Amino acid sequence: MKRWLLLPSLVMLMGCAPAGPAPGVWRPGVDASAATPIPGPLPGFGPFTSFSEALQAACPFILSKPNAVAGHLRDRDPRLAFRASTEYCAWLYYTPDHLYEMSMLTDRSSPDDLVSGKRSCILPAEVSDSRYAPGELKYIFALHNHPFGGPPSPGDLRFTDEMARVHTWAIETKDKGLGPGDVGEGELDQRDDLSPRQAAALMTPGLDS
């Protein structure tokens, strides 16, 4: 009898186990702090010689992840939309080789989401790329999707302000072909420095549904 009960018990335990992350998604350990660096680069993504090419590739990649878009459920069933939505975030960073890479994605959410009914994504402040020493990377864009659409939230802007203080506000690169405005806000003068706040304001709507 015990032998017959063992297999169903294992099946039930497996059914209760949380689903593993989608390809390209990194989940820190249970005991990991918010300061634990996110790994980079994302395998099979890039590198790119311009940030505009990197952004154009990042948008469909992030939106292709499970439950990244749930706006179609919001009006019909808000509770279902919340349960069936996931926010992903990642860093687009600039390397000493003058190339743009993206970190792994993470879908680690804030514990307050269950109370607030909102979706969030906790993005570590640092990327761990074993090819480069700490401090050699330049942080260009903090990328994330909004499953329900909408403009950058006050929390998004607070985060980019905080990261601008951590990583410096203006970042010099060799990418002079396009300015931040070319991502969706009209023509701007060509420049070789990028503002993290401009990046957030431009990129977040590009990822929304």
GROMACS .gro file of C-alpha atoms in nm:
model
  209
    1MET     CA    1   0.000   0.000   0.000
    2LYS     CA    2   0.279   0.241   0.086
    3ARG     CA    3   0.441   0.183  -0.250
    4TRP     CA    4   0.120   0.275  -0.429
    5LEU     CA    5   0.075   0.591  -0.221
    6LEU     CA    6   0.428   0.718  -0.282
    7LEU     CA    7   0.390   0.804  -0.651
    8PRO     CA    8   0.064   1.004  -0.616
    9SER     CA    9   0.224   1.193  -0.324
   10LEU     CA   10   0.517   1.293  -0.540
   11VAL     CA   11   0.287   1.402  -0.821
   12MET     CA   12   0.087   1.625  -0.588
   13LEU     CA   13   0.401   1.787  -0.449
   14MET     CA   14   0.529   1.856  -0.797
   15GLY     CA   15   0.196   2.014  -0.888
   16CYS     CA   16   0.229   2.254  -0.594
   17ALA     CA   17   0.582   2.363  -0.689
   18PRO     CA   18   0.609   2.713  -0.840
   19ALA     CA   19   0.662   2.733  -1.212
   20GLY     CA   20   1.019   2.791  -1.322
   21PRO     CA   21   1.119   3.118  -1.487
   22ALA     CA   22   1.079   3.167  -1.860
   23PRO     CA   23   1.394   3.158  -2.076
   24GLY     CA   24   1.598   3.471  -2.021
   25VAL     CA   25   1.440   3.542  -1.680
   26TRP     CA   26   1.653   3.539  -1.366
   27ARG     CA   27   1.509   3.487  -1.020
   28PRO     CA   28   1.731   3.549  -0.718
   29GLY     CA   29   1.730   3.308  -0.430
   30VAL     CA   30   1.473   3.337  -0.155
   31ASP     CA   31   1.728   3.487   0.084
   32ALA     CA   32   1.882   3.722  -0.174
   33SER     CA   33   1.865   4.093  -0.099
   34ALA     CA   34   1.749   4.362  -0.339
   35ALA     CA   35   2.118   4.458  -0.375
   36THR     CA   36   2.210   4.123  -0.533
   37PRO     CA   37   2.337   4.208  -0.886
   38ILE     CA   38   2.140   4.086  -1.184
   39PRO     CA   39   2.345   3.872  -1.426
   40GLY     CA   40   2.441   3.993  -1.772
   41PRO     CA   41   2.455   3.974  -2.060
   42LEU     CA   42   2.133   3.809  -2.175
   43PRO     CA   43   2.230   3.507  -2.388
   44GLY     CA   44   2.139   3.544  -2.754
   45PHE     CA   45   2.056   3.913  -2.726
   46GLY     CA   46   2.299   4.153  -2.891
   47PRO     CA   47   2.542   4.304  -2.857
   48PHE     CA   48   2.434   4.618  -3.042
   49THR     CA   49   2.634   4.912  -3.170
   50SER     CA   50   2.359   5.168  -3.102
   51PHE     CA   51   2.107   5.207  -2.824
   52SER     CA   52   1.823   5.252  -3.074
   53GLU     CA   53   1.885   4.906  -3.221
   54ALA     CA   54   1.902   4.761  -2.871
   55LEU     CA   55   1.572   4.922  -2.772
   56GLN     CA   56   1.397   4.802  -3.086
   57ALA     CA   57   1.507   4.448  -3.005
   58ALA     CA   58   1.429   4.474  -2.633
   59CYS     CA   59   1.067   4.580  -2.674
   60PRO     CA   60   0.930   4.269  -2.853
   61PHE     CA   61   1.154   4.042  -2.647
   62ILE     CA   62   1.011   4.167  -2.317
   63LEU     CA   63   0.654   4.170  -2.442
   64SER     CA   64   0.691   3.811  -2.562
   65LYS     CA   65   0.735   3.686  -2.206
   66PRO     CA   66   0.443   3.508  -2.035
   67ASN     CA   67   0.173   3.745  -1.907
   68ALA     CA   68   0.367   4.057  -2.006
   69VAL     CA   69   0.050   4.202  -2.165
   70ALA     CA   70  -0.284   4.190  -1.982
   71GLY     CA   71  -0.456   4.515  -2.075
   72HIS     CA   72  -0.729   4.328  -2.261
   73LEU     CA   73  -0.844   4.174  -1.929
   74ARG     CA   74  -0.840   4.488  -1.715
   75ASP     CA   75  -1.194   4.612  -1.784
   76ARG     CA   76  -1.355   4.270  -1.811
   77ASP     CA   77  -1.212   4.114  -1.495
   78PRO     CA   78  -0.964   4.327  -1.294
   79ARG     CA   79  -0.886   4.046  -1.048
   80LEU     CA   80  -0.809   3.803  -1.328
   81ALA     CA   81  -0.600   4.068  -1.501
   82PHE     CA   82  -0.393   4.113  -1.187
   83ARG     CA   83  -0.339   3.740  -1.143
   84ALA     CA   84  -0.256   3.695  -1.513
   85SER     CA   85  -0.004   3.977  -1.540
   86THR     CA   86   0.370   3.998  -1.484
   87GLU     CA   87   0.606   4.292  -1.494
   88TYR     CA   88   0.958   4.224  -1.617
   89CYS     CA   89   1.256   4.454  -1.586
   90ALA     CA   90   1.617   4.462  -1.704
   91TRP     CA   91   1.914   4.692  -1.756
   92LEU     CA   92   2.040   4.803  -2.094
   93TYR     CA   93   2.403   4.885  -2.034
   94TYR     CA   94   2.709   5.011  -2.221
   95THR     CA   95   3.034   4.816  -2.208
   96PRO     CA   96   3.400   4.923  -2.234
   97ASP     CA   97   3.392   4.766  -2.582
   98HIS     CA   98   3.146   5.043  -2.686
   99LEU     CA   99   2.860   4.798  -2.725
  100TYR     CA  100   2.511   4.782  -2.576
  101GLU     CA  101   2.405   4.470  -2.389
  102MET     CA  102   2.097   4.377  -2.189
  103SER     CA  103   2.099   4.202  -1.856
  104MET     CA  104   1.883   3.904  -1.782
  105LEU     CA  105   1.521   3.990  -1.711
  106THR     CA  106   1.376   3.955  -1.364
  107ASP     CA  107   1.012   3.923  -1.259
  108ARG     CA  108   1.073   3.965  -0.887
  109SER     CA  109   0.782   4.171  -0.758
  110SER     CA  110   0.725   4.380  -0.448
  111PRO     CA  111   0.548   4.204  -0.158
  112ASP     CA  112   0.313   4.504  -0.145
  113ASP     CA  113   0.163   4.411  -0.482
  114LEU     CA  114  -0.089   4.176  -0.323
  115VAL     CA  115  -0.217   4.459  -0.103
  116SER     CA  116  -0.203   4.741  -0.356
  117GLY     CA  117  -0.338   4.542  -0.650
  118LYS     CA  118  -0.052   4.673  -0.864
  119ARG     CA  119   0.229   4.502  -1.047
  120SER     CA  120   0.592   4.595  -0.998
  121CYS     CA  121   0.938   4.462  -1.073
  122ILE     CA  122   1.240   4.496  -0.843
  123LEU     CA  123   1.544   4.577  -1.057
  124PRO     CA  124   1.881   4.553  -0.879
  125ALA     CA  125   2.099   4.861  -0.909
  126GLU     CA  126   2.396   4.666  -1.047
  127VAL     CA  127   2.465   4.419  -1.328
  128SER     CA  128   2.718   4.141  -1.280
  129ASP     CA  129   2.899   4.080  -1.611
  130SER     CA  130   3.199   3.856  -1.552
  131ARG     CA  131   3.382   3.998  -1.855
  132TYR     CA  132   3.425   4.337  -1.691
  133ALA     CA  133   3.540   4.467  -1.356
  134PRO     CA  134   3.289   4.634  -1.122
  135GLY     CA  135   3.245   4.998  -1.213
  136GLU     CA  136   3.329   4.955  -1.582
  137LEU     CA  137   2.968   4.929  -1.699
  138LYS     CA  138   2.753   5.231  -1.782
  139TYR     CA  139   2.383   5.203  -1.706
  140ILE     CA  140   2.177   5.349  -1.991
  141PHE     CA  141   1.812   5.233  -1.968
  142ALA     CA  142   1.609   5.071  -1.693
  143LEU     CA  143   1.360   4.874  -1.901
  144HIS     CA  144   1.025   4.736  -1.791
  145ASN     CA  145   0.680   4.662  -1.926
  146HIS     CA  146   0.347   4.781  -1.790
  147PRO     CA  147   0.105   4.489  -1.835
  148PHE     CA  148  -0.195   4.725  -1.836
  149GLY     CA  149  -0.041   5.008  -2.040
  150GLY     CA  150  -0.011   5.368  -1.928
  151PRO     CA  151   0.267   5.625  -1.892
  152PRO     CA  152   0.559   5.606  -1.646
  153SER     CA  153   0.433   5.608  -1.289
  154PRO     CA  154   0.563   5.832  -1.008
  155GLY     CA  155   0.741   5.524  -0.876
  156ASP     CA  156   0.913   5.476  -1.211
  157LEU     CA  157   1.041   5.833  -1.207
  158ARG     CA  158   1.156   5.806  -0.846
  159PHE     CA  159   1.349   5.493  -0.936
  160THR     CA  160   1.522   5.657  -1.233
  161ASP     CA  161   1.608   5.960  -1.022
  162GLU     CA  162   1.761   5.729  -0.763
  163MET     CA  163   1.956   5.533  -1.024
  164ALA     CA  164   2.077   5.859  -1.181
  165ARG     CA  165   2.229   5.952  -0.845
  166VAL     CA  166   2.387   5.607  -0.814
  167HIS     CA  167   2.522   5.583  -1.170
  168THR     CA  168   2.558   5.954  -1.264
  169TRP     CA  169   2.302   6.156  -1.458
  170ALA     CA  170   2.467   6.200  -1.801
  171ILE     CA  171   2.648   5.909  -1.961
  172GLU     CA  172   2.900   5.956  -2.238
  173THR     CA  173   2.895   5.700  -2.517
  174LYS     CA  174   3.028   5.664  -2.872
  175ASP     CA  175   2.675   5.637  -3.014
  176LYS     CA  176   2.624   5.961  -3.208
  177GLY     CA  177   2.385   5.834  -3.474
  178LEU     CA  178   2.059   5.891  -3.285
  179GLY     CA  179   1.945   6.101  -2.994
  180PRO     CA  180   1.696   5.993  -2.725
  181GLY     CA  181   1.414   6.176  -2.904
  182ASP     CA  182   1.437   5.942  -3.199
  183VAL     CA  183   1.287   5.664  -2.989
  184GLY     CA  184   0.945   5.823  -3.008
  185GLU     CA  185   0.943   6.189  -2.914
  186GLY     CA  186   1.047   6.353  -3.241
  187GLU     CA  187   1.378   6.477  -3.370
  188LEU     CA  188   1.649   6.601  -3.135
  189ASP     CA  189   2.002   6.715  -3.199
  190GLN     CA  190   2.256   6.437  -3.224
  191ARG     CA  191   2.435   6.381  -2.896
  192ASP     CA  192   2.662   6.134  -2.724
  193ASP     CA  193   2.526   6.151  -2.370
  194LEU     CA  194   2.205   5.993  -2.242
  195SER     CA  195   1.991   6.094  -1.946
  196PRO     CA  196   1.843   5.807  -1.742
  197ARG     CA  197   1.529   6.014  -1.676
  198GLN     CA  198   1.478   6.078  -2.047
  199ALA     CA  199   1.534   5.709  -2.105
  200ALA     CA  200   1.256   5.614  -1.867
  201ALA     CA  201   1.014   5.868  -2.008
  202LEU     CA  202   1.074   5.745  -2.361
  203MET     CA  203   1.111   5.375  -2.311
  204THR     CA  204   0.827   5.287  -2.079
  205PRO     CA  205   0.549   5.382  -2.323
  206GLY     CA  206   0.731   5.185  -2.589
  207LEU     CA  207   0.691   4.870  -2.382
  208ASP     CA  208   0.331   4.929  -2.282
  209SER     CA  209   0.043   4.746  -2.445
   0.00000   0.00000   0.00000
